[in-house]
CSV table of C-alpha atoms in Angstrom, one decimal:
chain,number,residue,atom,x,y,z
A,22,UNK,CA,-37.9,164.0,35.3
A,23,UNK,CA,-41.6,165.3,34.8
A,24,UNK,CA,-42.2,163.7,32.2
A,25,UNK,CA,-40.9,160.2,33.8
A,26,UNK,CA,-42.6,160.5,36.8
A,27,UNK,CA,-45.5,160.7,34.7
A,28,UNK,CA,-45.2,158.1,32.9
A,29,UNK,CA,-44.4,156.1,35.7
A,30,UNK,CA,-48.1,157.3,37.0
A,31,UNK,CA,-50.0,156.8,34.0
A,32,UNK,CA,-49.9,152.8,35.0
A,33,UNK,CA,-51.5,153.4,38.5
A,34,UNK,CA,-55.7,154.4,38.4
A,35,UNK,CA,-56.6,157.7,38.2
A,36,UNK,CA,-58.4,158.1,41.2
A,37,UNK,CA,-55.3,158.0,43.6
A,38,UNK,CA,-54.5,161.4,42.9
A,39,UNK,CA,-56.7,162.8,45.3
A,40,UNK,CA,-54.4,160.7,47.8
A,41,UNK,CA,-51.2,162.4,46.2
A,42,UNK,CA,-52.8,165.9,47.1
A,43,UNK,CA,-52.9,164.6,50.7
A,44,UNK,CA,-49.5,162.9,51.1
A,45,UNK,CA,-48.3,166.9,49.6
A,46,UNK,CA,-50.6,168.4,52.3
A,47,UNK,CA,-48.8,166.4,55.4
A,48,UNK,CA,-46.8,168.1,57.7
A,49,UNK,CA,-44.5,165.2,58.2
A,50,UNK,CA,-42.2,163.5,55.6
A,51,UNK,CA,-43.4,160.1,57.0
A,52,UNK,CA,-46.1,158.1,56.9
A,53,UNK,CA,-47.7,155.1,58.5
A,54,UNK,CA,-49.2,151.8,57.1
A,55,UNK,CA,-52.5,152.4,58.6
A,56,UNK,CA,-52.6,155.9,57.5
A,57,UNK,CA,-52.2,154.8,53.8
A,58,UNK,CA,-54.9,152.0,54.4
A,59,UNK,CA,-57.0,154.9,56.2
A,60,UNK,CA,-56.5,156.6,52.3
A,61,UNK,CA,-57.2,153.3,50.3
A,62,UNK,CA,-53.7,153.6,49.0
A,63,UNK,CA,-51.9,150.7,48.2
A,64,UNK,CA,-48.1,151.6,49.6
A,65,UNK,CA,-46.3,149.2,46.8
A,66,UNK,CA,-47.4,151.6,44.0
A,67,UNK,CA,-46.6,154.0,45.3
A,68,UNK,CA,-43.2,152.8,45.9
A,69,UNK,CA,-43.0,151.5,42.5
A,70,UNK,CA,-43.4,154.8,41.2
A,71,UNK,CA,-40.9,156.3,43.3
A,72,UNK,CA,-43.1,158.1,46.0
A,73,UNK,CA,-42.4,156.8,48.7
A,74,UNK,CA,-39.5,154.8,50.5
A,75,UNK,CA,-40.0,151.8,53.2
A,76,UNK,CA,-38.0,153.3,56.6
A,77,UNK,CA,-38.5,150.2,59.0
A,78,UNK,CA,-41.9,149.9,61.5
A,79,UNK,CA,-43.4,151.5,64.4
A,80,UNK,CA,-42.2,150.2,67.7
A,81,UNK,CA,-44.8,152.5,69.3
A,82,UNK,CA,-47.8,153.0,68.6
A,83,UNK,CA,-50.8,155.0,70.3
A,84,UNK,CA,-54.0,153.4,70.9
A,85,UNK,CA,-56.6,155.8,71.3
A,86,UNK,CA,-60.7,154.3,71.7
A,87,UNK,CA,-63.3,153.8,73.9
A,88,UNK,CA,-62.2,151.5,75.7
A,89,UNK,CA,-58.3,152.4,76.3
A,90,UNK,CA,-55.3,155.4,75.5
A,91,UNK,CA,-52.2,155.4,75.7
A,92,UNK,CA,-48.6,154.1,74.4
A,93,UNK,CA,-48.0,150.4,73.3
A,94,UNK,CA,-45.2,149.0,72.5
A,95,UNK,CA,-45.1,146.4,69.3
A,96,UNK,CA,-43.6,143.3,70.4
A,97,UNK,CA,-42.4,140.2,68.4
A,98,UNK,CA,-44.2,138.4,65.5
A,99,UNK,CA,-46.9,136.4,66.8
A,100,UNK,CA,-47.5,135.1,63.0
A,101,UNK,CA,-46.4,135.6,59.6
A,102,UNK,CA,-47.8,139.2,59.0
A,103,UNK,CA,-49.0,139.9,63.0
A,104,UNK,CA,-47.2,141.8,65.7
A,105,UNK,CA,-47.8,141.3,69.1
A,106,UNK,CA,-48.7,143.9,71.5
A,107,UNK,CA,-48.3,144.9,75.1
A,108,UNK,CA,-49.1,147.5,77.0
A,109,UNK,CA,-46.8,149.8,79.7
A,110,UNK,CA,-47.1,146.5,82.3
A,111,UNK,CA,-45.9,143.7,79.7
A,112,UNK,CA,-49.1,142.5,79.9
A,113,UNK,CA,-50.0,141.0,75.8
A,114,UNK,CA,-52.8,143.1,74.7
A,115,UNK,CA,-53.3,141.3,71.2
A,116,UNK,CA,-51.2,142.0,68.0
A,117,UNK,CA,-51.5,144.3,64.7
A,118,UNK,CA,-51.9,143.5,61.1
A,119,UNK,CA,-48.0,144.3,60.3
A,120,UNK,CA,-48.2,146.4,57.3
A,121,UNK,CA,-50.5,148.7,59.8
A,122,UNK,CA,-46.9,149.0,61.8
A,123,UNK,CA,-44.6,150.1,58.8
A,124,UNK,CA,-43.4,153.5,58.4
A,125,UNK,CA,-42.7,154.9,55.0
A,126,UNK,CA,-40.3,158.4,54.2
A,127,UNK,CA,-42.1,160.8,51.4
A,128,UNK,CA,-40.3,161.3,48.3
A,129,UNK,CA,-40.8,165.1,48.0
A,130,UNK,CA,-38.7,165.7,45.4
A,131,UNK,CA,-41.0,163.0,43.2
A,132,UNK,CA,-44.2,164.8,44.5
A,133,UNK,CA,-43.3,168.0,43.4
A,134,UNK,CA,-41.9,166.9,39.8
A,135,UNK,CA,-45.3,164.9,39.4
A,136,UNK,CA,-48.0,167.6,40.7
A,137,UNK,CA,-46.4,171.3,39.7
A,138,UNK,CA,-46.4,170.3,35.9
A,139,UNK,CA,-49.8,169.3,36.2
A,140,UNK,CA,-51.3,172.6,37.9
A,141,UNK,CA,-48.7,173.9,35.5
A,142,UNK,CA,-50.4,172.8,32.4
A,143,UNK,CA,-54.0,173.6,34.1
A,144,UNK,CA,-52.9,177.3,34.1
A,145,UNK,CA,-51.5,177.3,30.8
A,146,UNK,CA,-47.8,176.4,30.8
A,147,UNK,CA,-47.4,179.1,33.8
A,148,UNK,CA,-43.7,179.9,35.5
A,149,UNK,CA,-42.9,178.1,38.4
A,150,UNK,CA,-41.5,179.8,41.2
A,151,UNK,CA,-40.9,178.6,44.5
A,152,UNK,CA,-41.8,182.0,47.1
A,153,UNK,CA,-41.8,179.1,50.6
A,154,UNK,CA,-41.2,175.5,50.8
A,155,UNK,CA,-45.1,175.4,51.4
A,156,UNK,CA,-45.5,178.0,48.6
A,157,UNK,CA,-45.5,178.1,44.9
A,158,UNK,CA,-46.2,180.7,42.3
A,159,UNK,CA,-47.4,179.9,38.8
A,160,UNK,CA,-47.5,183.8,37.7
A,161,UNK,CA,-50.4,184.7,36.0
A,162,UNK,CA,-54.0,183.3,34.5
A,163,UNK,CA,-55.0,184.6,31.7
A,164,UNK,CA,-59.2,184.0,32.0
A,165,UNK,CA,-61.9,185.3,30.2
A,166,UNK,CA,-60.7,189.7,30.2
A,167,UNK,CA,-59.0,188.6,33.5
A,168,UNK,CA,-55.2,188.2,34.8
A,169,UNK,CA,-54.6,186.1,38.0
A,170,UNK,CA,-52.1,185.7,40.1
A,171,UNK,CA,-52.3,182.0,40.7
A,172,UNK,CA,-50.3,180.3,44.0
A,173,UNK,CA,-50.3,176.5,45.1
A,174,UNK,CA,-50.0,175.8,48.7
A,175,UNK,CA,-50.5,173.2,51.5
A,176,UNK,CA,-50.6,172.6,55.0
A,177,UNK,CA,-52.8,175.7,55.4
A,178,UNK,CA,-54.1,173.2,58.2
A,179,UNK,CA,-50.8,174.2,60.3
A,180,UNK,CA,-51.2,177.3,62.1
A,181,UNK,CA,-47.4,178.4,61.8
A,182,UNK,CA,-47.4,177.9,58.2
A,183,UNK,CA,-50.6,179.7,57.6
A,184,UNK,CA,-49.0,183.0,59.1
A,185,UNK,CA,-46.1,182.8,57.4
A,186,UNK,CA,-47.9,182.4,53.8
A,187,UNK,CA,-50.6,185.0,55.0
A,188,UNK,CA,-47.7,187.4,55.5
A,189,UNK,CA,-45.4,186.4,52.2
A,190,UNK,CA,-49.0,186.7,50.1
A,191,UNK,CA,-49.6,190.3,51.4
A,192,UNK,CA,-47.0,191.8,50.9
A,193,UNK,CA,-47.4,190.7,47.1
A,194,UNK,CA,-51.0,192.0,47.2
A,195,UNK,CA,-50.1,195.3,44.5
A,196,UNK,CA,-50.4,192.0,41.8
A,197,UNK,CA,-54.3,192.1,42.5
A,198,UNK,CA,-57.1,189.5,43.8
A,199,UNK,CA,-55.8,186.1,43.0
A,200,UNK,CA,-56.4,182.4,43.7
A,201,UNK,CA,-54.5,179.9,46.4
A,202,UNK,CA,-55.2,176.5,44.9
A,203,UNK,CA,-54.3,174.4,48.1
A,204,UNK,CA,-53.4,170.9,48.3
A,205,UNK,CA,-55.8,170.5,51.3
A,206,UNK,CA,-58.9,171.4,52.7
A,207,UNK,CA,-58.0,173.6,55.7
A,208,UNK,CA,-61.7,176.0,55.8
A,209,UNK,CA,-59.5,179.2,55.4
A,210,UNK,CA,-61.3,180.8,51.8
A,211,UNK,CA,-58.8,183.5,51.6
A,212,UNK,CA,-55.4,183.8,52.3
A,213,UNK,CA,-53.8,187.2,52.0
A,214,UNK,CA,-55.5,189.1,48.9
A,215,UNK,CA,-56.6,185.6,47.4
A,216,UNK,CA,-59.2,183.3,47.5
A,217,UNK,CA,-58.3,179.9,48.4
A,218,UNK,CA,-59.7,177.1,46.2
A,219,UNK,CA,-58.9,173.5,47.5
A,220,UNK,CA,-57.7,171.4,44.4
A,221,UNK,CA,-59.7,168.2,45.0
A,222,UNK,CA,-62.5,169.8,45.0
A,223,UNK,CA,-62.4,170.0,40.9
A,224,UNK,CA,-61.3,166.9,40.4
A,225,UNK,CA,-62.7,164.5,37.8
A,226,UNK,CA,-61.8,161.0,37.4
A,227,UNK,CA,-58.2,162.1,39.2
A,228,UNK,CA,-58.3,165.3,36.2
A,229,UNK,CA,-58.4,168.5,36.0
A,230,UNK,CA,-60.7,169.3,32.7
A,231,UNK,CA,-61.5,172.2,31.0
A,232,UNK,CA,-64.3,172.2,32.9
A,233,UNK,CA,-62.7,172.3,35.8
A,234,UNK,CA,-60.6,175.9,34.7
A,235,UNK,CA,-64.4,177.0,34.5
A,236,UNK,CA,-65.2,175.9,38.2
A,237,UNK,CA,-61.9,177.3,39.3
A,238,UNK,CA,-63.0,180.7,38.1
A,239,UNK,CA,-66.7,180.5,39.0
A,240,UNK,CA,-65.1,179.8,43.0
A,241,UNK,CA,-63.1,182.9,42.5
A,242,UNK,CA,-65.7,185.2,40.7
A,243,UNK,CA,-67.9,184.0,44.3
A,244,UNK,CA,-65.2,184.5,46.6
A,245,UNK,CA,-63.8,188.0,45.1
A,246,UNK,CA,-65.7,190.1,47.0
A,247,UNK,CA,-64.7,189.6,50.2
A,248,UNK,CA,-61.7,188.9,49.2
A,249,UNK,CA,-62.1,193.2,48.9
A,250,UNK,CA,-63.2,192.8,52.8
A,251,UNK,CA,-67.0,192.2,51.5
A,252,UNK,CA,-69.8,194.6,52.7
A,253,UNK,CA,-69.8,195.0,56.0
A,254,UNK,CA,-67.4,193.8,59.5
A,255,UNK,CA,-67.8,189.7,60.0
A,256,UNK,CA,-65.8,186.9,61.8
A,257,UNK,CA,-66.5,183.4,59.9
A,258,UNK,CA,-65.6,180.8,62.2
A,259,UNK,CA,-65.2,177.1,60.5
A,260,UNK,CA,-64.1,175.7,63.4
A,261,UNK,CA,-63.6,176.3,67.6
A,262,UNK,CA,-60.1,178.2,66.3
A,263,UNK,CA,-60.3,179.0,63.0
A,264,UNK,CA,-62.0,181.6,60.8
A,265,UNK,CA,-61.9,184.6,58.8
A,266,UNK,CA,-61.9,188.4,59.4
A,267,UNK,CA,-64.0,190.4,56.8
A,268,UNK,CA,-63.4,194.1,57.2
A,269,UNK,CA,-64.9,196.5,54.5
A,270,UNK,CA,-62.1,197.7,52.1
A,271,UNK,CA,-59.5,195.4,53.5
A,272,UNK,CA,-57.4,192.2,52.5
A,273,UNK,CA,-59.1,189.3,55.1
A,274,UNK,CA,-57.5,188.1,57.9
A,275,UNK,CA,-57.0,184.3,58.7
A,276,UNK,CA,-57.6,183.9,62.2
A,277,UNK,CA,-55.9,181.1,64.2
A,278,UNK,CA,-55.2,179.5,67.4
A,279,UNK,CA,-57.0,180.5,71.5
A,280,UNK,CA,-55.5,183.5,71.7
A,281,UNK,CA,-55.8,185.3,68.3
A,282,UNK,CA,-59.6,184.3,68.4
A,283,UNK,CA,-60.7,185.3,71.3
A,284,UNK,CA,-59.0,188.7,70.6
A,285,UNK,CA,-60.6,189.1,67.2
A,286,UNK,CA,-63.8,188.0,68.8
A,287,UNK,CA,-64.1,190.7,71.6
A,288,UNK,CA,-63.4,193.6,69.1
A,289,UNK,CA,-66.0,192.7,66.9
A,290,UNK,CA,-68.5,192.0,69.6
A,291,UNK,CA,-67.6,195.5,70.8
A,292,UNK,CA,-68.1,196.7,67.4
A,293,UNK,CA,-71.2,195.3,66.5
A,294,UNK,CA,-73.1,196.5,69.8
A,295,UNK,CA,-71.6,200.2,68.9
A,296,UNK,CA,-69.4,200.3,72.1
A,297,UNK,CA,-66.1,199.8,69.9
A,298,UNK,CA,-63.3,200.1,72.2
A,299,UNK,CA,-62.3,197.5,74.6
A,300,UNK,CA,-60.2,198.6,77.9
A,301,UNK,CA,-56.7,196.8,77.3
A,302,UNK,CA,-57.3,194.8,80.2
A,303,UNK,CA,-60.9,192.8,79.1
A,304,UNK,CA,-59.3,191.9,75.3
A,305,UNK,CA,-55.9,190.5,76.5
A,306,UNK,CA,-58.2,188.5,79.6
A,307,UNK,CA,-57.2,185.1,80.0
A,308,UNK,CA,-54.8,185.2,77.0
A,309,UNK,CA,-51.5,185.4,78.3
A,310,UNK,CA,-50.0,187.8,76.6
A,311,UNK,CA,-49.4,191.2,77.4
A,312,UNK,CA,-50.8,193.4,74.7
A,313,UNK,CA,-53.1,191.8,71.7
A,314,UNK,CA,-50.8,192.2,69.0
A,315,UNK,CA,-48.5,189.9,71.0
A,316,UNK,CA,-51.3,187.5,69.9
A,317,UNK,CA,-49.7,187.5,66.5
A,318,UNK,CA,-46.1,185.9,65.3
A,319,UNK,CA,-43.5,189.1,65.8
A,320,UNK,CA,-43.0,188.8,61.8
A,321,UNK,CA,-46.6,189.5,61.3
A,322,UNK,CA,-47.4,191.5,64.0
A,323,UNK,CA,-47.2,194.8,62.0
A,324,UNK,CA,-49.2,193.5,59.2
A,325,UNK,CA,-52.1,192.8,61.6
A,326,UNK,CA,-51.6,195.7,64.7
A,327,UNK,CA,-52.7,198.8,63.5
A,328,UNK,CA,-54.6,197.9,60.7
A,329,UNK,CA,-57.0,195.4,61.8
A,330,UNK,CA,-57.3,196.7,65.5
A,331,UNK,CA,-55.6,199.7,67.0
A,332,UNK,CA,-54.8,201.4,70.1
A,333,UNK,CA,-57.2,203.9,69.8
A,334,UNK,CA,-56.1,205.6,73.2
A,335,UNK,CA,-54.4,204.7,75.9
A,336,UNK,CA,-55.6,201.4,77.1
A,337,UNK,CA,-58.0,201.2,75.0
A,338,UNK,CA,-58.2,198.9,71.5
A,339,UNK,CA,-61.0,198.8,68.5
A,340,UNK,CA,-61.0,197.1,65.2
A,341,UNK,CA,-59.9,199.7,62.4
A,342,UNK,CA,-61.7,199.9,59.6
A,343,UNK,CA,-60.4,203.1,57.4
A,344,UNK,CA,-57.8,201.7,55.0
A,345,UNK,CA,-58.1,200.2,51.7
A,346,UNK,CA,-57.1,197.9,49.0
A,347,UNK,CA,-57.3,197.6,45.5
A,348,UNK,CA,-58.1,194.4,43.4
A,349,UNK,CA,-58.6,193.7,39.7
């Protein structure tokens, strides 16, 4: 089937495959017309290689601009190609290119027998071994006098499926400092005891070279040691709910969503300004929940409670900053 699929791609140009990284990455198994044009791909190769599937048209759509939001509802054709438009009153609004309107279902199973083999062959003719649906592990990278663990992931952009890989990739963390190549570009640089490399970035002419395997490592070598928790506590923010928690001697922690940030945020204010503790009451403030580990998914929550931050006494919580772990 690989191999077919492939073949089937050699016939399209190279540099779509930047847009097969990002159909991967979506968290929906459909996709719009003007999302593909948004891409510059052309939906009828794509179908002709078996990637995706025509499902029928929108008969909503939401217009957001300027000038007006909300629902509008596709009405009939107004010309060969053109759908008219109308708002919540009836009133005609204008119409829509119609190949904006169609909807077309992924073809995961094609994605995933056309992109695995290639990362495969990048790594070496690797194992494959599927640890999540959003999850893949190619064993081991033999580079340089290093061994690698070496993952593929995507929509590290979705905070539900960020914890849940965070969590599955600790508790493999014994198999040393490895690399997350992900299928998107979420900000996150690490993701449990690895360093997260977005694919696309090493693309060459829709390739990955030899040259890229040397780029690959170089990213890791840079990101490795704070991958270890780097040298001192810091919270990286990449955006207004996102970033990364760098303790000393610890595997970093992604950081995600209002209430985990402002959390992570007041301990390490209250660290850096040598108070430490924060009264239970101040770091839960305007958070909802009802102790700040309840901040965190209950599968997680041990994995972050008690060895990121801790109750230190009773009502009282600081960012722990004892415990270790080992890398290659």
């Amino acid at each position: 089937m690989a191999t077919f699929c492939a073949a089937l791609w050699s016939t399209f140009t190279l540099p779509l495959t930047p847009a097969l990284l990002q159909l991967y990455d979506l968290p929906e198994d459909e996709i719009s017309g003007a999302q593909l044009l948004h891409m510059h791909v052309d939906p009828k190769r794509l179908i002709k290689a078996g990637l995706l599937e025509l499902c029928g048209r929108q008969n909503i759509v939401l217009i957001d601009d300027d000038e007006d939001f909300g629902d509008i509802e596709v009405g009939a054709f107004k010309a060969t190609g053109v759908a008219g438009m109308k708002d919540r009153s009836e009133q005609d609004i204008g119409s829509m290119p119609l190949h904006n309107l169609r909807r077309y279902a992924i073809k995961r199973d094609w994605l995933d027998e056309l992109l695995l083999p290639v990362i495969q062959a990048l790594i070496g003719n690797a194992s494959v071994d599927m640890l999540d649906l959003d999850l893949v592990s190619f064993g081991h990278w033999r580079h340089s006098d290093a061994e690698l663990p070496v993952y593929f992931a995507r929509r590290l952009g979705q905070p539900k499926t960020l914890q849940r890989l965070d969590m599955i990739l600790r508790s493999r963390q014994d198999g040393g400092i490895g690399i997350v190549l992900s299928s998107g570009r979420s900000g996150y640089t690490h993701l449990g005891p690895n360093v997260v490399v977005p694919l696309e970035d090493f693309l060459q002419s829709g390739q990955l070279t030899e040259d890229a395997k040397t780029k690959i490592f170089e990213r890791y070598q840079a990101g490795r040691w704070l991958a270890l928790g780097g040298s001192e506590v810091a919270l990286i923010k990449f955006a207004s709910l996102s970033a990364m928690l760098h303790i000393p001697g610890k595997v970093p922690l992604a950081v995600s969503g209002f209430k985990q940030m402002l959390i992570i945020e007041r301990l390490v204010a209250a660290y850096k300004v040598g108070s430490a503790e924060v009264p239970t009451g101040a770091l839960i403030e305007g958070t909802k929940v009802k102790s700040p580990a309840d901040a965190w998914p209950s599968q997680s929550r041990d994995g972050v409670s008690g060895v990121y931050f801790e109750n230190s006494r009773q009502g009282f919580w600081r960012l722990k900053t004892d415990q270790t772990v080992t890398g290659n």
